[in-house]
XYZ file of C-alpha atoms in Angstrom:
713
model
C 121.478 118.308 -46.631
C 119.840 120.238 -49.416
C 118.414 118.199 -52.245
C 120.865 118.095 -55.184
C 119.897 119.146 -58.665
C 120.994 117.729 -62.011
C 123.371 119.917 -63.973
C 123.874 119.182 -67.699
C 124.923 122.670 -68.760
C 128.116 122.235 -70.793
C 129.644 125.621 -69.937
C 129.048 125.174 -66.209
C 130.383 121.613 -66.223
C 133.537 122.690 -68.066
C 134.199 125.151 -65.240
C 133.499 122.404 -62.689
C 135.784 119.900 -64.451
C 138.531 120.123 -61.741
C 136.005 119.075 -59.077
C 134.826 116.172 -61.225
C 138.405 115.152 -62.009
C 139.258 115.006 -58.317
C 136.327 112.623 -57.705
C 137.473 110.500 -60.648
C 141.044 110.359 -59.385
C 139.812 109.197 -55.974
C 137.957 106.301 -57.644
C 140.747 104.981 -59.889
C 140.443 101.462 -58.493
C 136.797 101.213 -59.556
C 136.675 103.524 -62.585
C 140.166 103.274 -64.035
C 142.247 106.184 -65.274
C 140.348 109.056 -66.900
C 142.682 111.686 -68.421
C 141.393 115.292 -68.390
C 140.967 115.319 -72.187
C 138.680 112.273 -72.036
C 136.622 113.857 -69.276
C 136.308 117.103 -71.225
C 135.159 115.185 -74.298
C 132.368 113.531 -72.291
C 131.222 116.930 -71.004
C 131.197 118.606 -74.419
C 129.267 115.732 -75.982
C 126.549 115.805 -73.329
C 127.626 112.421 -71.993
C 128.126 113.677 -68.425
C 125.594 114.883 -65.878
C 126.437 116.072 -62.380
C 124.549 116.195 -59.108
C 125.135 119.592 -57.577
C 124.305 121.499 -54.386
C 124.912 125.208 -54.821
C 128.344 125.362 -56.512
C 129.582 122.035 -55.194
C 129.633 118.850 -57.296
C 128.265 115.971 -55.192
C 128.700 113.298 -57.856
C 128.506 112.644 -61.569
C 127.545 110.044 -64.153
C 129.112 109.451 -67.584
C 127.247 107.380 -70.166
C 127.664 106.253 -73.761
C 126.033 103.806 -76.163
C 124.346 103.652 -79.543
C 120.566 104.018 -79.778
C 118.560 102.195 -78.485
C 121.092 100.806 -75.971
C 122.949 102.987 -73.453
C 125.859 102.186 -71.201
C 126.968 103.627 -67.860
C 130.666 104.429 -68.215
C 131.211 105.788 -64.729
C 129.211 106.926 -61.718
C 130.823 108.284 -58.564
C 130.057 110.365 -55.493
C 132.287 112.784 -53.597
C 133.471 111.335 -50.265
C 131.375 113.646 -48.066
C 128.172 112.745 -49.953
C 128.522 108.975 -49.983
C 125.643 106.884 -48.649
C 123.258 109.807 -49.264
C 121.593 108.518 -52.439
C 123.409 110.813 -54.883
C 124.485 108.007 -57.216
C 120.958 106.564 -57.335
C 119.633 110.082 -57.979
C 121.929 110.311 -61.013
C 120.903 106.879 -62.302
C 117.201 107.755 -62.015
C 117.817 110.997 -63.901
C 119.500 109.117 -66.757
C 116.722 106.518 -66.842
C 114.040 109.197 -67.132
C 115.827 110.932 -70.010
C 116.550 107.726 -71.924
C 112.992 106.449 -71.556
C 111.747 109.760 -72.929
C 113.977 109.248 -75.977
C 112.771 105.678 -76.542
C 115.869 103.793 -75.375
C 115.375 100.139 -74.467
C 118.241 99.173 -72.146
C 121.141 100.463 -70.059
C 124.247 98.326 -69.536
C 126.807 98.543 -66.746
C 130.009 96.516 -66.440
C 131.324 95.911 -62.919
C 134.392 94.004 -61.755
C 133.508 91.028 -59.577
C 135.711 92.271 -56.709
C 133.820 95.580 -56.334
C 131.176 94.411 -53.882
C 129.728 97.871 -53.167
C 129.326 98.647 -56.878
C 127.654 95.277 -57.496
C 125.165 95.966 -54.694
C 124.531 99.486 -56.028
C 123.564 98.365 -59.523
C 121.385 95.526 -58.311
C 119.683 97.920 -55.853
C 118.851 100.169 -58.822
C 117.255 97.383 -60.831
C 120.173 96.185 -62.955
C 120.354 92.426 -63.437
C 123.617 90.469 -63.816
C 123.368 88.796 -67.216
C 126.750 87.311 -68.064
C 130.455 87.632 -67.297
C 133.546 88.213 -69.413
C 137.300 88.387 -68.779
C 138.699 91.629 -67.403
C 142.158 93.030 -68.009
C 145.177 90.738 -67.826
C 146.828 92.815 -65.074
C 144.268 92.066 -62.348
C 142.864 88.856 -63.837
C 139.336 89.517 -62.640
C 135.921 88.951 -64.136
C 133.609 91.686 -65.382
C 129.942 91.144 -64.582
C 127.695 92.667 -67.249
C 124.452 94.093 -65.850
C 121.376 95.130 -67.861
C 118.482 97.392 -66.883
C 115.449 97.182 -69.154
C 113.751 100.545 -69.513
C 110.015 101.078 -69.470
C 108.776 100.927 -73.031
C 105.119 101.905 -73.517
C 103.066 99.706 -75.815
C 99.728 100.367 -77.490
C 98.057 99.027 -74.348
C 100.097 101.150 -71.953
C 98.448 104.031 -70.129
C 101.588 106.076 -70.742
C 101.458 108.705 -73.459
C 104.937 109.783 -74.538
C 104.738 112.668 -77.032
C 106.510 112.067 -80.317
C 109.217 114.710 -80.564
C 110.716 113.476 -83.822
C 110.594 115.978 -86.673
C 109.640 113.639 -89.461
C 112.011 113.568 -92.392
C 110.995 110.205 -93.754
C 113.502 108.336 -91.584
C 112.869 105.869 -88.807
C 115.233 104.963 -86.009
C 116.567 101.474 -86.016
C 115.311 99.196 -83.301
C 117.172 96.838 -81.050
C 116.440 93.850 -83.172
C 117.781 95.340 -86.365
C 121.161 94.289 -87.708
C 123.532 97.152 -86.777
C 125.067 99.014 -89.711
C 127.633 101.714 -88.972
C 128.699 104.320 -91.503
C 131.857 106.349 -90.891
C 133.470 109.516 -92.162
C 136.696 110.046 -94.067
C 138.807 110.962 -91.039
C 138.058 107.656 -89.313
C 139.237 105.822 -92.423
C 142.355 107.970 -92.784
C 143.229 107.188 -89.158
C 143.501 103.571 -90.266
C 145.249 104.192 -93.581
C 147.782 106.825 -92.495
C 148.702 105.662 -88.973
C 147.424 108.876 -87.392
C 146.516 109.785 -83.815
C 143.627 107.325 -83.467
C 145.062 104.613 -85.706
C 145.018 101.984 -82.929
C 141.295 102.580 -82.392
C 140.644 102.508 -86.132
C 142.489 99.192 -86.466
C 140.391 97.719 -83.656
C 137.178 98.932 -85.314
C 138.086 97.549 -88.728
C 139.343 94.359 -87.106
C 135.898 93.821 -85.583
C 134.350 94.414 -88.993
C 136.652 91.823 -90.557
C 135.714 89.426 -87.735
C 132.044 90.156 -88.570
C 131.254 91.457 -85.081
C 129.732 94.582 -86.653
C 128.852 95.841 -90.134
C 130.688 98.856 -91.553
C 129.878 100.759 -94.730
C 130.889 103.985 -96.453
C 128.842 106.395 -98.536
C 129.546 106.542 -102.250
C 130.556 110.215 -101.774
C 133.303 108.937 -99.489
C 134.918 106.909 -102.297
C 134.346 109.678 -104.851
C 136.154 112.106 -102.564
C 139.126 109.764 -102.239
C 139.237 109.178 -105.993
C 139.158 112.927 -106.634
C 142.136 113.503 -104.348
C 144.165 110.524 -105.569
C 146.703 110.959 -108.387
C 147.161 107.224 -108.902
C 145.040 104.354 -110.125
C 143.656 102.178 -107.294
C 146.420 99.618 -107.797
C 149.021 102.308 -107.103
C 147.193 103.885 -104.196
C 146.795 101.463 -101.260
C 144.521 103.906 -99.400
C 142.132 104.117 -102.338
C 142.434 100.393 -103.055
C 141.378 99.496 -99.510
C 138.498 101.982 -99.622
C 137.164 100.441 -102.839
C 136.986 97.062 -101.099
C 134.780 98.364 -98.265
C 130.998 97.819 -98.251
C 129.282 100.845 -99.796
C 125.911 102.411 -99.152
C 124.141 102.722 -102.514
C 123.304 106.114 -103.991
C 120.115 107.722 -102.690
C 117.648 110.261 -104.046
C 119.640 113.457 -104.502
C 116.741 115.766 -103.658
C 116.118 113.938 -100.369
C 119.869 113.929 -99.667
C 120.172 117.670 -100.273
C 117.188 118.513 -98.064
C 118.324 116.305 -95.207
C 121.925 117.498 -95.481
C 120.771 121.104 -95.155
C 118.757 120.216 -92.055
C 121.740 118.448 -90.451
C 124.004 121.383 -91.303
C 121.571 123.723 -89.539
C 121.398 121.512 -86.428
C 125.148 120.964 -86.089
C 126.719 124.101 -87.536
C 123.976 126.736 -87.424
C 122.085 128.510 -90.188
C 124.371 130.360 -92.631
C 123.331 133.933 -93.362
C 124.273 133.594 -97.019
C 124.747 130.640 -99.344
C 128.411 131.533 -99.771
C 128.852 131.230 -95.991
C 128.358 127.453 -96.184
C 131.668 125.722 -95.459
C 132.356 122.878 -97.880
C 134.033 120.654 -95.288
C 131.071 120.948 -92.952
C 128.667 120.427 -95.844
C 130.582 117.276 -96.820
C 130.254 115.954 -93.246
C 126.527 116.738 -93.289
C 126.178 114.970 -96.650
C 127.866 111.819 -95.374
C 125.657 111.761 -92.278
C 122.512 112.402 -94.343
C 123.425 109.567 -96.701
C 123.914 107.211 -93.752
C 120.550 108.240 -92.296
C 118.682 107.696 -95.563
C 120.305 104.268 -95.867
C 119.016 103.404 -92.350
C 122.427 103.045 -90.706
C 122.281 102.592 -86.935
C 124.931 105.226 -86.296
C 127.497 107.480 -87.954
C 131.061 107.242 -86.639
C 132.909 110.552 -86.802
C 135.599 112.743 -85.235
C 133.717 115.944 -86.003
C 133.174 117.744 -82.697
C 130.131 119.724 -83.827
C 128.276 116.614 -85.005
C 129.108 114.809 -81.758
C 127.946 117.742 -79.632
C 124.678 117.868 -81.595
C 124.198 114.116 -81.197
C 121.046 114.197 -79.062
C 119.268 116.661 -81.322
C 120.295 114.747 -84.453
C 119.025 111.502 -82.928
C 115.715 113.090 -81.909
C 115.077 114.923 -85.166
C 116.779 112.797 -87.810
C 116.665 109.305 -86.307
C 120.344 108.360 -86.554
C 122.876 108.238 -83.741
C 126.290 109.907 -83.912
C 129.220 108.381 -82.048
C 132.960 108.895 -81.772
C 135.471 106.257 -82.804
C 136.679 105.822 -79.220
C 133.129 105.365 -77.896
C 132.222 102.749 -80.491
C 135.423 100.774 -79.973
C 134.770 100.764 -76.220
C 131.362 99.200 -76.893
C 132.695 96.397 -79.095
C 132.391 92.867 -77.692
C 135.636 91.360 -76.441
C 137.367 89.180 -79.010
C 137.735 86.455 -76.423
C 134.032 85.687 -76.544
C 130.873 86.791 -74.850
C 130.695 84.391 -71.929
C 133.174 82.720 -69.644
C 132.766 79.002 -70.126
C 130.073 79.593 -72.743
C 129.430 77.091 -75.480
C 131.519 77.633 -78.595
C 129.746 78.799 -81.743
C 128.208 75.750 -83.373
C 127.738 75.502 -87.140
C 125.456 72.529 -86.654
C 124.669 70.070 -83.929
C 121.394 71.360 -82.578
C 117.795 70.454 -83.190
C 114.595 72.532 -83.171
C 111.327 70.845 -82.220
C 108.432 70.897 -79.780
C 109.115 70.153 -76.108
C 107.183 68.212 -73.519
C 106.226 69.626 -70.143
C 108.787 67.383 -68.450
C 111.580 68.633 -70.729
C 110.544 72.244 -70.081
C 110.492 71.713 -66.298
C 113.999 70.203 -66.377
C 115.332 73.117 -68.452
C 113.856 75.790 -66.171
C 115.132 73.947 -63.120
C 118.664 73.947 -64.573
C 118.375 77.728 -65.034
C 117.240 78.194 -61.439
C 113.704 79.067 -62.574
C 111.815 76.156 -61.082
C 109.438 78.631 -59.399
C 107.847 79.534 -62.735
C 104.337 78.005 -63.087
C 105.174 76.165 -66.304
C 102.261 73.766 -65.816
C 99.793 76.601 -66.532
C 101.156 76.816 -70.089
C 100.441 73.142 -70.740
C 96.655 72.901 -70.326
C 94.926 69.526 -70.534
C 93.201 68.391 -73.715
C 89.818 69.038 -72.107
C 90.507 72.694 -71.321
C 89.468 75.683 -73.429
C 93.072 76.490 -74.261
C 95.524 75.385 -76.923
C 99.277 75.779 -76.791
C 102.382 75.691 -78.957
C 105.991 75.068 -77.915
C 109.354 75.566 -79.612
C 112.652 74.402 -78.152
C 116.270 74.235 -79.265
C 118.201 71.146 -78.180
C 121.981 70.827 -78.105
C 123.474 67.421 -77.284
C 120.056 66.269 -76.164
C 119.476 69.126 -73.698
C 117.355 72.246 -74.132
C 119.255 75.533 -74.466
C 116.245 77.672 -75.447
C 112.534 77.181 -74.862
C 109.283 78.986 -75.547
C 105.587 78.297 -75.173
C 102.427 80.274 -75.970
C 98.986 79.464 -74.544
C 95.951 80.524 -76.581
C 92.429 80.771 -75.115
C 89.534 79.874 -77.399
C 87.328 82.912 -76.780
C 86.533 86.416 -78.037
C 89.164 89.068 -77.207
C 91.659 86.387 -76.116
C 94.941 87.219 -74.405
C 97.750 84.848 -75.325
C 100.264 84.063 -72.566
C 103.856 83.514 -73.672
C 107.006 82.395 -71.882
C 110.460 82.381 -73.490
C 113.755 81.480 -71.778
C 117.272 80.937 -73.075
C 120.501 79.713 -71.534
C 122.562 82.923 -71.643
C 125.792 80.895 -71.477
C 125.069 79.509 -74.942
C 126.839 81.533 -77.648
C 123.765 81.332 -79.906
C 121.235 82.390 -77.260
C 120.269 85.625 -79.036
C 119.685 83.808 -82.327
C 117.570 81.186 -80.575
C 115.543 83.823 -78.711
C 114.916 85.660 -81.986
C 113.647 82.495 -83.651
C 111.383 81.429 -80.782
C 109.823 84.877 -80.319
C 109.197 85.146 -84.050
C 107.746 81.648 -84.345
C 105.407 81.872 -81.351
C 104.201 85.405 -82.125
C 103.360 84.404 -85.678
C 101.597 81.269 -84.450
C 99.515 83.290 -81.991
C 98.424 85.804 -84.660
C 97.972 83.309 -87.488
C 94.167 83.304 -87.372
C 93.444 86.859 -86.249
C 94.934 89.802 -84.312
C 95.646 89.007 -80.685
C 96.979 90.585 -77.508
C 100.039 88.799 -76.118
C 101.482 88.928 -72.602
C 105.099 87.788 -72.321
C 106.313 86.703 -68.880
C 108.904 89.152 -67.521
C 111.548 86.789 -66.143
C 114.501 88.018 -64.099
C 117.814 87.372 -65.825
C 116.298 87.030 -69.298
C 117.501 90.409 -70.604
C 118.316 88.891 -74.011
C 114.723 87.776 -74.490
C 113.213 90.971 -73.121
C 115.431 93.250 -75.209
C 114.436 91.441 -78.397
C 110.788 91.544 -77.333
C 110.928 95.312 -76.786
C 112.292 95.742 -80.297
C 109.295 93.794 -81.631
C 106.714 96.166 -80.200
C 106.260 94.661 -76.747
C 106.072 97.240 -73.972
C 105.584 97.448 -70.226
C 104.277 100.082 -67.858
C 106.609 99.084 -65.033
C 109.758 96.994 -64.811
C 108.113 94.089 -63.018
C 105.043 93.991 -65.271
C 104.586 91.485 -68.104
C 105.525 92.691 -71.566
C 102.482 93.277 -73.774
C 101.775 93.796 -77.440
C 99.125 93.444 -80.117
C 100.180 91.089 -82.925
C 98.401 91.632 -86.245
C 99.879 88.849 -88.348
C 99.002 90.313 -91.744
C 99.433 93.141 -94.239
C 97.362 96.341 -94.068
C 96.711 98.339 -97.236
C 94.514 101.351 -97.912
C 91.711 99.076 -99.173
C 91.867 96.758 -96.134
C 92.500 99.424 -93.487
C 88.918 99.635 -92.154
C 88.433 95.862 -92.016
C 91.737 95.350 -90.220
C 91.012 98.085 -87.670
C 87.577 96.641 -86.982
C 89.027 93.179 -86.480
C 91.761 94.527 -84.189
C 89.066 96.213 -82.083
C 86.875 93.093 -81.911
C 89.774 90.844 -80.955
C 91.821 93.090 -78.660
C 89.756 96.129 -77.670
C 92.296 98.454 -79.305
C 90.355 101.170 -81.153
C 92.371 102.589 -84.082
C 90.951 105.401 -86.219
C 89.072 104.160 -89.291
C 90.411 106.847 -91.614
C 93.428 105.401 -93.399
C 96.570 107.577 -93.289
C 97.756 109.124 -96.550
C 101.470 109.169 -95.681
C 103.763 107.015 -93.479
C 104.434 110.033 -91.238
C 100.763 110.822 -90.624
C 99.661 110.570 -86.992
C 97.053 107.919 -86.220
C 94.770 108.276 -83.204
C 93.900 105.260 -81.094
C 92.267 104.408 -77.762
C 93.401 101.432 -75.720
C 91.319 99.026 -73.684
C 91.626 101.215 -70.584
C 90.161 104.200 -72.473
C 93.470 106.061 -72.751
C 93.775 108.005 -76.002
C 97.068 108.499 -77.771
C 98.602 108.556 -81.237
C 101.332 106.909 -83.274
C 102.882 107.454 -86.684
C 101.703 105.106 -89.423
C 105.241 103.830 -90.047
C 105.601 102.874 -86.373
C 102.553 100.602 -86.560
C 104.623 97.921 -88.299
C 106.688 97.444 -85.164
C 103.828 98.040 -82.716
C 101.642 95.432 -84.469
C 104.426 93.134 -85.690
C 104.389 90.800 -87.430
C 102.771 93.308 -89.780
C 103.261 95.336 -92.929
C 101.581 98.734 -93.234
C 101.420 99.900 -96.849
C 100.118 103.485 -96.985
C 100.823 106.652 -98.956
C 102.710 106.730 -102.232
C 104.770 103.663 -101.356
C 106.657 102.118 -104.273
C 107.936 98.566 -104.042
C 110.485 96.170 -105.516
C 109.503 93.063 -107.469
C 112.399 90.585 -107.555
C 112.871 87.123 -109.063
C 113.956 84.132 -107.022
C 114.522 80.529 -108.106
C 112.370 77.856 -106.492
C 115.258 76.205 -104.659
C 116.182 79.522 -103.050
C 112.566 80.504 -102.353
C 111.946 77.266 -100.469
C 114.914 77.899 -98.160
C 114.948 81.697 -97.890
C 111.203 82.322 -97.731
C 109.909 79.015 -96.371
C 107.343 78.859 -99.186
C 107.877 75.202 -100.043
C 104.664 73.231 -100.497
C 106.302 70.546 -98.362
C 107.275 72.558 -95.278
C 110.491 71.593 -93.553
C 113.032 73.291 -91.388
C 116.074 73.830 -93.622
C 118.650 74.718 -90.999
C 121.630 73.946 -93.177
C 125.208 74.258 -91.982
C 126.128 77.980 -92.042
C 122.728 78.863 -93.540
C 120.413 80.442 -90.981
C 118.124 82.217 -93.457
C 114.958 80.267 -92.684
C 115.807 80.375 -88.986
C 116.152 84.120 -88.294
C 113.712 87.004 -88.737
C 116.249 89.192 -90.559
C 117.314 87.721 -93.909
C 119.258 88.780 -97.003
C 118.676 88.785 -100.769
C 121.472 89.229 -103.303
C 121.382 90.854 -106.761
C 123.262 93.367 -108.908
C 124.463 96.772 -107.602
C 122.869 98.470 -110.622
C 119.499 97.745 -109.011
C 120.272 99.687 -105.819
C 117.803 102.466 -106.746
C 115.014 99.880 -106.515
C 115.931 98.305 -103.174
C 114.933 101.185 -100.897
C 114.718 100.972 -97.072
C 111.248 100.623 -95.541
C 109.650 99.698 -98.872
C 107.917 96.377 -99.625
C 109.816 93.720 -101.547
C 107.803 91.117 -103.492
C 109.357 87.748 -104.327
C 108.440 86.278 -107.698
C 109.205 82.549 -107.908
C 110.507 81.963 -111.432
C 108.994 79.233 -113.593
C 112.359 77.622 -114.237
C 113.261 74.425 -112.382
C 109.677 73.710 -111.372
C 108.848 77.160 -109.994
C 105.299 78.484 -109.859
C 105.699 81.620 -111.956
C 103.987 83.742 -109.301
C 104.549 86.233 -106.496
C 104.657 84.058 -103.379
C 105.819 86.352 -100.560
C 106.288 89.971 -99.461
C 108.591 91.555 -96.859
C 109.994 94.918 -95.690
C 113.431 96.113 -96.805
C 115.681 97.134 -93.925
C 118.791 98.288 -95.790
C 121.042 97.543 -98.762
C 124.831 97.636 -99.096
C 127.213 97.064 -102.005
C 129.917 94.481 -101.251
C 132.800 92.985 -103.148
C 132.052 89.329 -103.785
C 135.156 88.113 -101.977
C 134.440 90.282 -98.924
C 130.919 89.214 -97.970
C 130.918 88.775 -94.182
C 130.008 85.444 -92.652
C 127.108 87.145 -90.870
C 125.592 87.978 -94.250
C 126.260 84.539 -95.693
C 124.322 83.046 -92.798
C 121.287 85.056 -93.884
C 121.572 83.823 -97.492
C 120.831 80.425 -98.994
C 123.084 80.670 -102.046
C 126.382 78.844 -102.265
C 127.950 81.160 -104.867
C 127.082 84.865 -105.148
C 129.089 85.147 -108.377
C 126.115 84.330 -110.603
C 124.110 87.314 -109.375
C 126.281 90.067 -110.835
C 128.588 90.484 -113.831
C 130.837 92.873 -111.878
C 133.062 92.133 -108.884
C 130.389 93.525 -106.530
C 126.903 92.490 -105.414
C 124.042 94.293 -103.729
C 123.017 92.688 -100.456
C 119.514 93.647 -99.304
C 118.417 92.866 -95.737
C 114.693 92.360 -95.099
C 112.262 91.370 -92.339
C 108.474 91.216 -91.677
C 108.221 88.376 -94.205
C 104.771 87.066 -95.176
C 103.861 84.253 -97.520
C 100.878 85.362 -99.589
C 97.803 83.229 -98.803
C 97.018 83.281 -102.523
C 99.937 83.403 -104.948
C 99.703 86.026 -107.698
C 100.321 84.297 -111.065
C 102.201 85.695 -114.037
C 98.988 86.233 -116.003
C 97.567 88.512 -113.298
C 100.847 90.380 -112.910
C 100.753 91.205 -116.603
C 97.179 92.493 -116.307
C 98.357 94.737 -113.460
C 101.268 95.977 -115.632
C 103.628 94.681 -112.946
C 105.455 92.526 -115.517
C 105.842 92.852 -119.273
C 106.025 89.880 -121.654
C 109.260 88.654 -120.096
C 109.373 86.203 -117.213
C 110.905 88.847 -114.902
C 114.614 88.268 -115.615
C 115.571 91.096 -113.263
C 114.226 93.134 -110.379
C 112.027 96.115 -111.146
C 110.394 99.017 -109.345
C 106.599 98.933 -109.117
C 104.332 101.905 -108.335
C 102.025 102.223 -105.343
C 98.890 101.232 -107.281
C 100.512 97.987 -108.427
C 101.778 97.306 -104.882
C 98.203 97.495 -103.637
C 96.782 95.421 -106.481
C 99.255 92.607 -105.807
C 98.444 92.633 -102.103
C 94.675 92.823 -102.682
C 94.933 89.763 -104.921
C 97.342 87.828 -102.735
C 95.772 88.575 -99.366
C 92.487 86.765 -99.722
C 89.307 87.729 -97.875
C 89.514 84.480 -95.944
C 92.733 85.692 -94.313
C 91.101 88.961 -93.313
């Protein structure tokens, strides 16, 4: 048999659709019913690839997903080509393409009675992670499989060229809280009971259940208001739209430039200005606004935007997905795991664990072969170690340990495991990874190797989003953890310390913009480069403040600072019922919507602890803003409330809306910056900072130079 080739040409695949449909129809038991229109949509949106010999289709693969996670929707082989490796050939082709685009995982869902399909996915490296109920008709289980893709780190010998055309936007990572923006047609499907109204209701139902976050651009509401002849009270469509979370206004110059670029990608370059179609320009504007607000994806029915999805993702950094595709990806309302523990608002404890407790936990997970004793060195050895475990009803449900050698250029060894049947396993994994990585890098930069454990896809996926990488699927995950803030004035010292401690040689010339390429050479002598803005993830926990980077200076009362920022002088673990803020790496701050122009994505946010109620009257912490959304006070999702520490958001705004800002990469300043110094820097006037304010790049650096003492460097 001749070797097949991969065909992704849309025009050719449209012609071959009857062949593909016949293969689909023959596999209805495994793949379900695929109507011709659904198949054609997958082809036109570059979601289908075929294996082909001459003019004959041997097999095909359909995939979906939202960056950085993909999903195999269907893979099948024509009868005469079965058992010839065609399906594996298609899987390997998809893996290669997704790794080149920076994807982290591929998911496949397989019914438990399809033995051949189960063997196929496990043969190709997919691991069964958890199960969920299937359809009511057959009453079978669906086994969810995950394949972790190779993700090069700074220490990897792989050099993947950066193909992103920089427009000041960065793709969201796997660990970020997903935010989906959507266009007007998706909303009208819900409001007017149109063709896709059932899908729209399911999407908005998931948003109301806080499974995902939805938001609309301000232009979206303006457009509805312009076309409405009634006041909101008399227009239920407009009234509902006004209650939705809104993405704040963005810089109009940036919006115009990005919108024009998106228009060119999706609709082509108009010969004359008058040739620009207003409907298409409106769609481009909405997508540009979502991208600038750091949404994970834009949900749309526009065929041109969906067809241009791959190019938009590569060049702009935001994914584009159809309503049907997103709904298909939503978690089942019945819960994530069969027999899994119900969501607990309290009732678990976080503390260190003994070696005996760790051994018992790993044994219960079927991981007794792991050499856990090597992570618990004796008191006379040259190693130290730190553990973190989550206990529920007296038993461990999540465990992590990091071993630190006391030597120059140390390599820290880390192991993290969670019980995937626990509904909170992802939250626990996030906390343990964050805690142990920060502990390891507390004194100085360090290289960390995380054990790559079969079946721990939740842990590994979160690790990949934190800058860990691996050169092969069986290899340990590696990263360099910086554990501090880099500014222009500290750049050389930080780079020198990184080299001394890890062998990673980063150029000593500080970048002038976040998009500037930085050259580096790893320990193996391999040279490569990375954008300055990507260093924050690669070296996380880290903040990289370069270029003309403005910041936000915001007030916070002492009682909130202690819980939200963990800056209390009497450290404790304030895991309060329904308040996870001090427990998770992604947290939220609430203030007035009129301050939305200050709370900009990817900018530093400084927390000033007010003098009232025993506060210190000083800047005590700094973090990175992820995104900001405007919400009605009565509609704040439970997921957001868990990342806050306030009981009543009403006091933070005089209107019926609040601005909710999500942030990560939080650092307590080693030396607090008092009010007197802030006034000298012109960061604060004579007031005691009653409201948030924007601070220029020079002030950002002066605050950090004061707060990040030489002892820390």
